Amino acid sequence: MNILILGSGGRESAFAWKVAQSAHCDKLFIAPGNAGTTQYGTNVNIKVTDFEGIKALVLKEDINLVLVGPEEPLVKGVHDFFLADEQLKNIPVVGPQQEGAQLEGSKDFSKQFMERHNIPTAAYRTFTKDTLQDGLTYLATAGLPVVLKADGLAAGKGVLICLTLEEAQTELTAMLADAKFGEASSRVVVEQFLTGIELSVFVMTDGNSYKILPEAKDYKRIGEGDTGLNTGGMGSISPVPFADAAYMKKVEERVIIPTIEGLKKDGIPYKGFIFIGLMNSNGEPWVIEYNCRMGDPETESVMRRIDSDFVDLLLGVAEGNLNEKEIIISPKTAATVVMVAGGYPGEYLKNKVITGTENVRDSIVFHAGTSMDGNDVITTGGRVLAITTVQDDMFSALQQATADASRIYYDGMYFRKDIGFDLL
Ligand code: AMP
């Protein structure tokens, strides 16, 4: 079959690497892809939100399955677009329709969903411009720190953790009255702050049954020792030692099953991934957020621990027989170190030539923000490469990924050398 992956980051590179190995895959296309995805398939320069362009490509190349990487096309309704189109409606899309994508597209929607289905999550209230005064009063009674979340998608920037009441009131006013995050902050969820260690849990579902993919921990801060500004993600590790069988049983019983059953009870069709961002507080899982797609840079580590045919699982999602499929998960450890551009996550350097990838010994170099410039591979994004290795034990994996990252060079390159070392 011919398969199309939508997206251009490290996550899509890892998908493309895995899909290309499948016995089901004849031709693979990635739109728009990056300089690295050409190793696995054909890049087509179409934006992930250009639905008409995607339609033309799907018809021209006789695509049989579409795998959606990022959230934006899902929240904007790419799956609904396919279902509403006579020529596309029988071509399966892995990724939920707009309604299901609201689990990520609206924080208020996801909090109400969790409340309705008794899924453990932080206490919250939602405010709008009209109820700003109530919000300011509420903040005065809420404990500190307090978390403010823009309701809509805000490119990963819409969550603020406020340490003082004054800061919280100023920020709530900026979000609601001054549209700090535009339309995304026309509604704001004010939420209790949870303490603990975060964990990313990934579920694949056809809307009825589900498979739990390998869990991962990601590292969001730019600086070593988890310091400095938040980023899209600086590295990941899988498995996560504290997420043992007993812990994952709690997650399955308290979070995963109620989520899948909740979607069914609410009549929300869902074929795709659910990324559950958890806080592990003293051994108890609390849901921080849902995402309607896989995480990046977790996918890079997760794909390397799936030993079964990934397209077979995607077909299970598409055809509604996921319960008949088998997922084989490697007991080994996967580690990913993300290499970023100088200056990232602020204003960052671009168009720097990347050298040394041929010196990498025992990792896969998944490309993210890269392009071709003649024969050179150059940096074009903030997160440039994801270096992923699989080893028998965690220490070797962490060492190998870090050593391999240091074999690559471009002007201004930076990566964290402490990914995963807190878990040893
Ligand atoms: P979200 O977009 O909801 O995942 O929030 C982004 C990040 O903010 C999370 O990955 C957490 O690190 C942090 N965060 C969000 N909500 C909370 C909370 N209730 N308590 C503590 N940290 C939080």
Short mmCIF file of C-alpha atoms and ligand atoms in Angstrom, two decimals:
data_model
loop_
_atom_site.label_atom_id
_atom_site.label_comp_id
_atom_site.label_asym_id
_atom_site.label_seq_id
_atom_site.Cartn_x
_atom_site.Cartn_y
_atom_site.Cartn_z
CA MET A 1 0.00 0.00 0.00
CA ASN A 2 0.97 3.65 -0.44
CA ILE A 3 1.20 5.67 2.74
CA LEU A 4 1.30 9.42 3.39
CA ILE A 5 2.72 10.92 6.58
CA LEU A 6 1.83 14.54 7.34
CA GLY A 7 4.42 16.64 9.16
CA SER A 8 8.07 17.67 9.09
CA GLY A 9 9.64 17.11 12.51
CA GLY A 10 11.58 14.49 14.40
CA ARG A 11 8.34 12.68 15.19
CA GLU A 12 7.52 12.31 11.51
CA SER A 13 11.09 11.19 10.76
CA ALA A 14 10.71 8.41 13.31
CA PHE A 15 7.30 7.45 11.89
CA ALA A 16 8.76 7.42 8.37
CA TRP A 17 11.71 5.24 9.45
CA LYS A 18 9.35 2.73 11.04
CA VAL A 19 6.66 2.77 8.33
CA ALA A 20 9.25 2.29 5.56
CA GLN A 21 10.29 -1.04 7.17
CA SER A 22 6.76 -2.45 7.05
CA ALA A 23 5.89 -5.35 4.78
CA HIS A 24 2.68 -3.44 3.96
CA CYS A 25 4.45 -0.35 2.65
CA ASP A 26 5.07 0.03 -1.08
CA LYS A 27 5.50 3.76 -1.52
CA LEU A 28 5.89 6.26 1.29
CA PHE A 29 5.31 10.00 0.96
CA ILE A 30 5.98 12.66 3.57
CA ALA A 31 4.41 16.12 3.31
CA PRO A 32 6.30 18.30 3.69
CA GLY A 33 9.08 16.24 5.36
CA ASN A 34 12.65 17.44 5.91
CA ALA A 35 16.16 16.72 4.61
CA GLY A 36 16.25 13.40 6.49
CA THR A 37 12.89 11.93 5.53
CA THR A 38 14.06 11.47 1.92
CA GLN A 39 16.00 8.42 3.23
CA TYR A 40 12.66 6.69 3.83
CA GLY A 41 10.32 8.05 1.18
CA THR A 42 9.45 10.93 -1.13
CA ASN A 43 8.98 14.43 0.23
CA VAL A 44 6.17 16.49 -1.23
CA ASN A 45 6.17 20.19 -0.49
CA ILE A 46 2.61 20.60 0.78
CA LYS A 47 1.66 22.21 4.09
CA VAL A 48 -0.10 20.03 6.65
CA THR A 49 -3.06 22.44 6.69
CA ASP A 50 -3.40 22.65 2.89
CA PHE A 51 -6.27 20.16 2.69
CA GLU A 52 -6.91 20.68 -1.03
CA GLY A 53 -3.22 20.14 -1.75
CA ILE A 54 -3.27 16.96 0.36
CA LYS A 55 -6.34 15.76 -1.54
CA ALA A 56 -4.63 16.26 -4.89
CA LEU A 57 -1.57 14.34 -3.68
CA VAL A 58 -3.63 11.47 -2.25
CA LEU A 59 -5.51 11.04 -5.52
CA LYS A 60 -2.44 11.45 -7.72
CA GLU A 61 -0.29 8.95 -5.81
CA ASP A 62 -3.09 6.52 -5.00
CA ILE A 63 -2.54 6.81 -1.24
CA ASN A 64 -4.22 4.10 0.87
CA LEU A 65 -3.52 5.40 4.38
CA VAL A 66 -2.76 8.80 5.90
CA LEU A 67 -0.88 9.13 9.19
CA VAL A 68 -1.17 12.60 10.72
CA GLY A 69 1.82 13.73 12.81
CA PRO A 70 1.02 17.15 14.34
CA GLU A 71 -2.11 18.42 16.09
CA GLU A 72 -2.84 21.45 13.91
CA PRO A 73 -4.38 19.63 10.91
CA LEU A 74 -6.38 17.40 13.28
CA VAL A 75 -7.78 20.30 15.28
CA LYS A 76 -8.54 22.04 11.96
CA GLY A 77 -10.43 18.97 10.78
CA VAL A 78 -8.32 17.11 8.22
CA HIS A 79 -9.99 13.81 9.10
CA ASP A 80 -13.47 15.38 8.79
CA PHE A 81 -12.39 16.82 5.43
CA PHE A 82 -11.60 13.31 4.18
CA LEU A 83 -14.89 11.88 5.47
CA ALA A 84 -16.90 14.65 3.81
CA ASP A 85 -15.26 14.19 0.41
CA GLU A 86 -16.70 11.65 -2.03
CA GLN A 87 -13.27 10.74 -3.43
CA LEU A 88 -11.49 10.58 -0.07
CA LYS A 89 -14.06 9.18 2.33
CA ASN A 90 -12.83 5.58 2.08
CA ILE A 91 -9.17 6.44 2.58
CA PRO A 92 -8.38 5.92 6.25
CA VAL A 93 -6.83 8.70 8.29
CA VAL A 94 -5.00 7.85 11.52
CA GLY A 95 -5.72 10.79 13.81
CA PRO A 96 -9.04 11.81 15.35
CA GLN A 97 -11.77 13.94 13.83
CA GLN A 98 -12.17 17.53 15.00
CA GLU A 99 -14.42 16.63 17.93
CA GLY A 100 -11.95 14.12 19.41
CA ALA A 101 -9.04 16.46 18.70
CA GLN A 102 -10.70 18.87 21.14
CA LEU A 103 -9.07 16.79 23.87
CA GLU A 104 -6.00 18.79 22.88
CA GLY A 105 -7.57 21.74 21.08
CA SER A 106 -9.50 22.96 24.14
CA LYS A 107 -8.20 22.67 27.70
CA ASP A 108 -11.70 23.43 29.01
CA PHE A 109 -13.16 20.60 26.89
CA SER A 110 -10.56 18.15 28.19
CA LYS A 111 -11.05 19.21 31.82
CA GLN A 112 -14.82 18.78 31.49
CA PHE A 113 -14.26 15.39 29.86
CA MET A 114 -12.05 14.25 32.74
CA GLU A 115 -14.49 15.56 35.34
CA ARG A 116 -17.41 13.81 33.63
CA HIS A 117 -15.58 10.48 33.53
CA ASN A 118 -13.91 10.65 36.95
CA ILE A 119 -10.39 10.75 35.57
CA PRO A 120 -7.91 12.09 38.15
CA THR A 121 -6.84 15.64 37.29
CA ALA A 122 -6.08 18.91 39.11
CA ALA A 123 -9.01 20.98 40.42
CA TYR A 124 -9.85 23.84 38.04
CA ARG A 125 -12.18 26.68 37.04
CA THR A 126 -12.60 28.22 33.60
CA PHE A 127 -12.98 31.98 33.03
CA THR A 128 -13.74 34.27 30.07
CA LYS A 129 -13.47 38.02 29.55
CA ASP A 130 -16.97 38.38 31.00
CA THR A 131 -16.04 36.53 34.18
CA LEU A 132 -12.57 38.06 34.62
CA GLN A 133 -13.56 39.66 37.96
CA ASP A 134 -14.68 36.25 39.29
CA GLY A 135 -11.36 34.87 38.08
CA LEU A 136 -9.35 37.49 39.95
CA THR A 137 -11.35 36.78 43.12
CA TYR A 138 -10.92 33.03 42.63
CA LEU A 139 -7.16 33.44 42.30
CA ALA A 140 -7.06 35.15 45.69
CA THR A 141 -8.49 32.00 47.27
CA ALA A 142 -6.55 29.46 45.17
CA GLY A 143 -3.26 28.13 46.54
CA LEU A 144 0.13 29.02 45.05
CA PRO A 145 1.72 28.28 42.69
CA VAL A 146 -1.26 28.35 40.37
CA VAL A 147 -1.41 27.27 36.72
CA LEU A 148 -3.07 29.39 33.99
CA LYS A 149 -3.79 27.71 30.68
CA ALA A 150 -4.98 29.33 27.49
CA ASP A 151 -7.91 27.18 26.34
CA GLY A 152 -6.84 26.85 22.71
CA LEU A 153 -3.66 25.90 20.87
CA ALA A 154 -0.91 28.44 21.57
CA ALA A 155 2.14 26.76 20.02
CA GLY A 156 3.12 25.24 23.36
CA LYS A 157 3.35 28.64 25.03
CA GLY A 158 -0.11 28.98 26.57
CA VAL A 159 0.64 27.51 30.01
CA LEU A 160 1.90 29.80 32.78
CA ILE A 161 2.90 28.69 36.24
CA CYS A 162 2.51 31.71 38.54
CA LEU A 163 4.32 31.88 41.86
CA THR A 164 2.62 34.97 43.29
CA LEU A 165 -0.97 36.21 43.39
CA GLU A 166 0.05 39.48 41.75
CA GLU A 167 1.66 37.65 38.82
CA ALA A 168 -1.36 35.37 38.45
CA GLN A 169 -3.81 38.28 38.42
CA THR A 170 -1.70 40.27 35.94
CA GLU A 171 -1.38 37.28 33.62
CA LEU A 172 -5.07 36.33 33.82
CA THR A 173 -5.96 39.90 32.88
CA ALA A 174 -3.42 39.89 30.03
CA MET A 175 -4.80 36.61 28.68
CA LEU A 176 -8.51 37.46 28.93
CA ALA A 177 -8.69 41.25 28.54
CA ASP A 178 -5.66 41.83 26.30
CA ALA A 179 -5.74 38.57 24.29
CA LYS A 180 -2.15 37.70 25.20
CA PHE A 181 -2.42 34.46 23.20
CA GLY A 182 -5.01 35.78 20.76
CA GLU A 183 -8.19 33.77 20.34
CA ALA A 184 -6.53 30.85 22.22
CA SER A 185 -6.76 32.78 25.50
CA SER A 186 -10.35 33.98 25.13
CA ARG A 187 -10.99 31.27 27.70
CA VAL A 188 -8.54 30.43 30.46
CA VAL A 189 -8.40 27.36 32.68
CA VAL A 190 -7.08 28.15 36.17
CA GLU A 191 -5.73 24.98 37.67
CA GLN A 192 -4.22 23.68 40.89
CA PHE A 193 -0.46 23.08 40.67
CA LEU A 194 0.58 19.44 40.92
CA THR A 195 3.96 18.30 42.18
CA GLY A 196 5.81 15.16 41.11
CA ILE A 197 7.54 13.68 38.07
CA GLU A 198 5.98 13.85 34.63
CA LEU A 199 5.43 10.85 32.41
CA SER A 200 4.17 10.55 28.83
CA VAL A 201 1.85 7.63 28.16
CA PHE A 202 0.77 6.80 24.61
CA VAL A 203 -2.30 4.90 23.55
CA MET A 204 -3.42 3.84 20.10
CA THR A 205 -7.13 3.30 19.65
CA ASP A 206 -9.61 2.35 16.95
CA GLY A 207 -12.38 3.82 19.12
CA ASN A 208 -13.16 0.49 20.79
CA SER A 209 -10.02 -1.31 21.81
CA TYR A 210 -6.60 0.11 22.52
CA LYS A 211 -2.92 -0.71 22.70
CA ILE A 212 -0.55 0.92 25.16
CA LEU A 213 2.69 1.96 23.47
CA PRO A 214 5.99 2.26 25.38
CA GLU A 215 5.89 5.10 27.90
CA ALA A 216 8.53 7.84 27.90
CA LYS A 217 9.85 10.76 29.86
CA ASP A 218 10.75 13.93 28.05
CA TYR A 219 12.95 16.85 29.06
CA LYS A 220 11.47 20.25 28.33
CA ARG A 221 13.94 22.78 29.73
CA ILE A 222 16.81 24.09 27.64
CA GLY A 223 19.42 23.86 30.39
CA GLU A 224 21.07 20.93 32.12
CA GLY A 225 19.56 20.02 35.47
CA ASP A 226 16.14 21.07 34.08
CA THR A 227 16.86 24.78 34.18
CA GLY A 228 16.07 27.71 31.91
CA LEU A 229 13.36 28.26 29.33
CA ASN A 230 10.84 25.70 28.13
CA THR A 231 11.41 24.16 24.71
CA GLY A 232 9.57 21.77 22.42
CA GLY A 233 11.62 19.00 24.07
CA MET A 234 15.35 18.36 24.48
CA GLY A 235 15.37 14.59 24.80
CA SER A 236 13.47 11.51 25.87
CA ILE A 237 13.96 8.14 27.42
CA SER A 238 11.92 4.93 27.35
CA PRO A 239 11.18 2.89 29.44
CA VAL A 240 10.82 4.98 32.58
CA PRO A 241 11.88 3.09 35.72
CA PHE A 242 9.10 4.33 38.03
CA ALA A 243 6.45 3.36 35.47
CA ASP A 244 6.63 -0.32 36.47
CA ALA A 245 3.86 -2.86 35.94
CA ALA A 246 2.03 -1.89 39.15
CA TYR A 247 2.11 1.81 38.27
CA MET A 248 1.03 1.21 34.67
CA LYS A 249 -1.86 -0.93 35.94
CA LYS A 250 -3.09 2.10 37.91
CA VAL A 251 -2.71 4.27 34.81
CA GLU A 252 -4.64 1.77 32.71
CA GLU A 253 -7.48 1.32 35.20
CA ARG A 254 -7.86 4.92 36.33
CA VAL A 255 -6.99 6.81 33.17
CA ILE A 256 -6.78 4.80 29.96
CA ILE A 257 -9.92 2.68 30.27
CA PRO A 258 -12.09 5.59 31.52
CA THR A 259 -10.76 7.72 28.64
CA ILE A 260 -11.62 5.16 25.94
CA GLU A 261 -14.97 4.37 27.59
CA GLY A 262 -15.63 8.10 28.07
CA LEU A 263 -15.15 8.78 24.37
CA LYS A 264 -17.59 5.98 23.60
CA LYS A 265 -20.17 7.19 26.13
CA ASP A 266 -19.93 10.72 24.75
CA GLY A 267 -20.35 9.39 21.20
CA ILE A 268 -17.00 10.81 20.10
CA PRO A 269 -15.40 8.72 17.33
CA TYR A 270 -11.65 8.41 17.80
CA LYS A 271 -9.14 6.64 15.58
CA GLY A 272 -5.61 7.59 16.40
CA PHE A 273 -3.20 8.29 19.21
CA ILE A 274 -3.92 9.66 22.64
CA PHE A 275 -0.93 11.12 24.40
CA ILE A 276 -1.60 11.36 28.10
CA GLY A 277 0.66 13.76 29.99
CA LEU A 278 0.71 12.50 33.57
CA MET A 279 2.07 13.79 36.84
CA ASN A 280 3.25 11.02 39.10
CA SER A 281 2.56 12.35 42.61
CA ASN A 282 3.71 9.90 45.27
CA GLY A 283 2.91 6.92 43.06
CA GLU A 284 -0.50 8.24 41.96
CA PRO A 285 -1.17 9.26 38.35
CA TRP A 286 -2.86 12.62 37.65
CA VAL A 287 -3.64 13.77 34.13
CA ILE A 288 -2.04 17.10 33.22
CA GLU A 289 -3.14 17.08 29.62
CA TYR A 290 -4.26 15.08 26.64
CA ASN A 291 -2.78 15.46 23.19
CA CYS A 292 -4.47 14.07 20.10
CA ARG A 293 -1.18 12.88 18.52
CA MET A 294 2.18 11.43 19.49
CA GLY A 295 4.80 13.51 21.31
CA ASP A 296 8.09 14.82 20.01
CA PRO A 297 10.82 13.85 21.02
CA GLU A 298 9.09 10.87 22.67
CA THR A 299 8.08 9.26 19.35
CA GLU A 300 11.71 8.87 18.36
CA SER A 301 12.35 6.70 21.45
CA VAL A 302 8.95 4.97 21.31
CA MET A 303 9.27 3.87 17.66
CA ARG A 304 12.61 2.28 18.39
CA ARG A 305 11.08 0.08 21.07
CA ILE A 306 8.24 -1.25 18.91
CA ASP A 307 9.43 -4.51 17.38
CA SER A 308 6.19 -5.40 15.56
CA ASP A 309 5.04 -4.08 12.19
CA PHE A 310 3.80 -0.55 12.90
CA VAL A 311 1.68 -0.32 9.75
CA ASP A 312 -0.14 -3.46 10.85
CA LEU A 313 -1.12 -1.57 14.02
CA LEU A 314 -2.13 1.50 11.99
CA LEU A 315 -4.33 -0.76 9.86
CA GLY A 316 -5.89 -2.10 13.06
CA VAL A 317 -6.81 1.47 13.98
CA ALA A 318 -8.10 2.23 10.50
CA GLU A 319 -10.11 -0.97 10.09
CA GLY A 320 -11.39 -1.20 13.65
CA ASN A 321 -9.72 -4.55 14.45
CA LEU A 322 -6.90 -3.33 16.65
CA ASN A 323 -7.86 -5.98 19.24
CA GLU A 324 -6.70 -8.66 16.77
CA LYS A 325 -3.25 -7.11 16.39
CA GLU A 326 -0.17 -7.82 18.43
CA ILE A 327 2.27 -5.23 19.66
CA ILE A 328 5.76 -6.43 20.50
CA ILE A 329 7.75 -4.09 22.71
CA SER A 330 11.50 -4.33 23.14
CA PRO A 331 12.71 -4.59 26.75
CA LYS A 332 15.75 -2.50 25.80
CA THR A 333 16.19 1.20 26.56
CA ALA A 334 15.84 3.89 23.91
CA ALA A 335 17.33 7.33 24.50
CA THR A 336 16.96 10.45 22.36
CA VAL A 337 19.11 13.56 22.56
CA VAL A 338 17.80 16.58 20.65
CA MET A 339 20.32 18.90 19.02
CA VAL A 340 19.07 22.48 18.74
CA ALA A 341 20.10 25.67 16.96
CA GLY A 342 22.17 28.31 18.75
CA GLY A 343 19.87 30.74 20.56
CA TYR A 344 16.89 28.35 20.71
CA PRO A 345 14.25 28.61 22.23
CA GLY A 346 14.67 32.35 21.66
CA GLU A 347 15.64 33.87 18.32
CA TYR A 348 17.93 31.23 16.79
CA LEU A 349 20.60 30.73 14.11
CA LYS A 350 19.52 29.30 10.76
CA ASN A 351 21.03 27.97 7.54
CA LYS A 352 24.10 26.45 9.22
CA VAL A 353 25.73 23.52 7.42
CA ILE A 354 25.54 20.24 9.35
CA THR A 355 28.57 17.92 9.22
CA GLY A 356 29.64 14.70 10.88
CA THR A 357 26.41 12.67 10.75
CA GLU A 358 28.41 9.92 8.99
CA ASN A 359 30.51 9.56 12.17
CA VAL A 360 27.56 8.54 14.32
CA ARG A 361 28.20 4.97 15.48
CA ASP A 362 25.17 3.38 17.05
CA SER A 363 22.27 5.83 16.86
CA ILE A 364 19.78 6.89 14.23
CA VAL A 365 19.93 10.55 13.29
CA PHE A 366 16.30 11.60 12.96
CA HIS A 367 16.05 14.96 11.23
CA ALA A 368 13.73 17.71 12.45
CA GLY A 369 14.47 21.31 11.40
CA THR A 370 16.67 20.59 8.37
CA SER A 371 16.63 21.30 4.62
CA MET A 372 18.85 20.64 1.63
CA ASP A 373 20.90 23.49 0.20
CA GLY A 374 22.54 22.06 -2.89
CA ASN A 375 24.44 19.08 -1.54
CA ASP A 376 24.56 20.44 2.01
CA VAL A 377 22.15 19.66 4.80
CA ILE A 378 21.42 22.91 6.64
CA THR A 379 19.60 23.86 9.82
CA THR A 380 16.23 25.56 9.34
CA GLY A 381 14.42 25.00 12.64
CA GLY A 382 15.04 25.37 16.37
CA ARG A 383 15.12 21.66 17.01
CA VAL A 384 17.47 20.36 14.34
CA LEU A 385 18.22 16.65 14.89
CA ALA A 386 17.13 13.90 17.28
CA ILE A 387 19.83 11.33 18.00
CA THR A 388 18.21 8.06 19.09
CA THR A 389 19.86 4.87 20.22
CA VAL A 390 18.71 1.54 21.67
CA GLN A 391 20.91 -0.32 24.16
CA ASP A 392 20.55 -3.14 26.67
CA ASP A 393 20.56 -0.86 29.68
CA MET A 394 19.76 2.74 30.44
CA PHE A 395 23.26 3.88 31.23
CA SER A 396 24.66 2.60 27.92
CA ALA A 397 21.78 4.18 26.01
CA LEU A 398 22.29 7.57 27.60
CA GLN A 399 26.03 7.44 27.05
CA GLN A 400 25.71 6.32 23.43
CA ALA A 401 23.15 8.96 22.43
CA THR A 402 25.24 11.71 24.02
CA ALA A 403 28.49 10.45 22.46
CA ASP A 404 26.87 10.22 19.02
CA ALA A 405 25.41 13.74 19.30
CA SER A 406 28.90 15.07 20.00
CA ARG A 407 30.11 13.60 16.67
CA ILE A 408 27.90 16.03 14.75
CA TYR A 409 28.71 19.69 14.21
CA TYR A 410 27.09 22.90 13.01
CA ASP A 411 27.65 26.50 14.04
CA GLY A 412 25.94 27.22 17.35
CA MET A 413 24.94 23.60 17.97
CA TYR A 414 23.78 22.71 21.48
CA PHE A 415 22.40 19.67 23.22
CA ARG A 416 21.87 18.61 26.83
CA LYS A 417 24.35 16.08 28.15
CA ASP A 418 22.20 15.06 31.12
CA ILE A 419 19.10 13.58 29.41
CA GLY A 420 17.84 10.69 31.54
CA PHE A 421 20.64 10.81 34.07
CA ASP A 422 18.18 11.81 36.82
CA LEU A 423 16.57 8.37 36.42
CA LEU A 424 19.72 6.30 36.92
P1 AMP B 1 0.27 21.38 29.20
O1 AMP B 1 0.32 22.13 27.90
O2 AMP B 1 -1.07 21.36 29.85
O3 AMP B 1 0.94 20.06 29.14
O4 AMP B 1 1.25 22.16 30.18
C1 AMP B 1 2.61 22.35 29.84
C2 AMP B 1 3.49 22.01 31.01
O5 AMP B 1 3.14 22.80 32.14
C3 AMP B 1 3.34 20.57 31.49
O6 AMP B 1 4.13 19.69 30.75
C4 AMP B 1 3.78 20.69 32.93
O7 AMP B 1 5.18 20.71 33.02
C5 AMP B 1 3.27 22.05 33.33
N1 AMP B 1 1.95 21.92 33.99
C6 AMP B 1 0.75 21.98 33.38
N2 AMP B 1 -0.24 21.82 34.27
C7 AMP B 1 0.34 21.66 35.46
C8 AMP B 1 -0.16 21.45 36.80
N3 AMP B 1 -1.47 21.41 37.05
N4 AMP B 1 0.72 21.31 37.78
C9 AMP B 1 2.05 21.38 37.53
N5 AMP B 1 2.58 21.59 36.32
C10 AMP B 1 1.74 21.73 35.29
#
